[in-house]
XYZ file of N, CA and C in Angstrom:
162
model
N 0.836 -1.178 0.000
C 0.000 0.000 0.000
C 0.886 1.249 0.000
N 0.426 2.268 -0.648
C 1.160 3.520 -0.746
C 0.938 4.358 0.501
N 1.982 5.055 0.935
C 1.839 5.965 2.068
C 0.954 7.140 1.674
N 0.032 7.498 2.541
C -0.869 8.611 2.278
C -0.570 9.714 3.277
N -0.311 10.907 2.748
C -0.062 12.047 3.622
C -1.368 12.447 4.289
N -1.316 12.717 5.592
C -2.518 13.081 6.364
C -2.945 14.488 6.053
N -3.960 14.957 6.666
C -4.724 14.284 7.700
C -5.711 13.295 7.107
N -6.091 12.306 7.922
C -7.034 11.309 7.462
C -7.850 10.783 8.635
N -8.904 10.057 8.308
C -9.714 9.337 9.287
C -9.323 7.877 9.214
N -9.566 7.127 10.283
C -9.347 5.685 10.252
C -10.634 5.000 9.812
N -10.509 4.088 8.881
C -11.651 3.320 8.392
C -12.201 2.461 9.534
N -13.531 2.456 9.737
C -14.085 1.641 10.820
C -14.014 0.135 10.554
N -13.790 -0.293 9.306
C -13.735 -1.710 8.984
C -12.318 -2.272 9.045
N -11.346 -1.533 8.524
C -9.993 -2.103 8.452
C -8.925 -1.223 9.100
N -9.301 -0.041 9.618
C -8.386 0.931 10.218
C -7.430 1.533 9.195
N -7.728 1.361 7.910
C -6.929 1.981 6.857
C -7.216 3.469 6.760
N -6.398 4.214 6.015
C -6.565 5.665 5.919
C -7.671 6.080 4.946
N -8.458 7.054 5.376
C -9.465 7.695 4.527
C -9.077 9.172 4.481
N -8.382 9.614 3.417
C -7.871 10.985 3.361
C -8.990 12.034 3.418
N -8.830 13.019 4.281
C -9.815 14.093 4.388
C -9.936 14.869 3.082
N -8.856 14.937 2.318
C -8.879 15.665 1.044
C -9.797 14.990 0.025
N -10.153 13.722 0.251
C -10.995 12.984 -0.690
C -12.478 13.039 -0.332
N -12.832 13.675 0.802
C -14.231 13.729 1.221
C -15.050 14.596 0.269
N -16.206 14.080 -0.123
C -17.138 14.792 -1.004
C -18.536 14.679 -0.395
N -19.450 15.589 -0.736
C -20.818 15.499 -0.206
C -21.469 14.162 -0.575
N -22.185 13.587 0.373
C -22.860 12.307 0.163
C -24.141 12.494 -0.632
N -24.419 11.540 -1.533
C -25.670 11.544 -2.281
C -26.810 10.947 -1.452
N -26.457 10.129 -0.454
C -27.462 9.396 0.301
C -27.924 10.087 1.580
N -27.025 10.798 2.267
C -27.367 11.421 3.542
C -27.111 12.921 3.483
N -28.142 13.730 3.677
C -27.949 15.182 3.677
C -27.005 15.614 4.810
N -26.065 16.465 4.479
C -25.112 16.970 5.467
C -23.918 16.077 5.705
N -23.924 14.868 5.168
C -22.818 13.933 5.365
C -21.802 14.063 4.228
N -20.590 13.590 4.496
C -19.539 13.538 3.482
C -18.974 12.125 3.459
N -18.402 11.735 2.328
C -17.874 10.389 2.217
C -16.653 10.315 1.335
N -15.918 9.228 1.496
C -14.735 8.956 0.682
C -14.515 7.445 0.689
N -13.603 6.980 -0.139
C -13.290 5.557 -0.227
C -12.013 5.283 0.563
N -12.050 4.223 1.368
C -10.884 3.828 2.168
C -9.771 3.344 1.247
N -8.562 3.797 1.508
C -7.411 3.388 0.712
C -6.980 1.961 1.042
N -7.430 1.426 2.179
C -7.040 0.081 2.576
C -7.948 -0.997 2.019
N -9.265 -0.876 2.254
C -10.192 -1.945 1.862
C -11.101 -1.556 0.701
N -11.141 -0.284 0.326
C -11.949 0.153 -0.806
C -13.415 0.389 -0.487
N -13.798 0.282 0.781
C -15.194 0.536 1.158
C -15.448 2.032 1.262
N -16.707 2.401 1.022
C -17.098 3.798 1.167
C -17.314 4.092 2.649
N -16.717 5.168 3.130
C -16.854 5.596 4.518
C -17.585 6.933 4.511
N -18.691 7.009 5.245
C -19.495 8.221 5.306
C -19.516 8.730 6.737
N -19.316 10.037 6.900
C -19.386 10.646 8.228
C -20.309 11.857 8.175
N -20.878 12.190 9.305
C -21.659 13.404 9.444
C -20.887 14.328 10.364
N -20.316 15.421 9.825
C -19.536 16.323 10.665
C -20.451 17.043 11.671
N -19.899 17.444 12.811
C -20.700 18.179 13.781
C -21.146 19.526 13.233
N -22.326 19.984 13.638
C -22.818 21.292 13.173
C -22.057 22.419 13.851
N -21.586 22.187 15.075
C -20.792 23.179 15.796
C -19.316 22.849 15.596
N -18.548 23.713 14.927
C -17.133 23.386 14.654
C -16.286 23.237 15.917
N -16.763 23.714 17.046
C -16.006 23.575 18.297
C -16.368 22.299 19.034
N -17.291 21.504 18.486
C -17.736 20.273 19.173
C -16.692 19.186 19.103
C-alpha cells in the first residue's frame, strides 16, 4: 500500500486511511460527506458536527 499524507480518518472496517482531502458530499445522507478507504476500498461516510467547536 502507498503511504498517504494526512490528515485522514481511520476506516471503521480495516483501520486503513481515509484521506480528508478525498471527502465529497454524500448523495445518500444530507449533510454527510464520504470517501473511499485506501485500505479496503469501502465507502466511509461521516456526518460532521454542526458546531465546529464540538
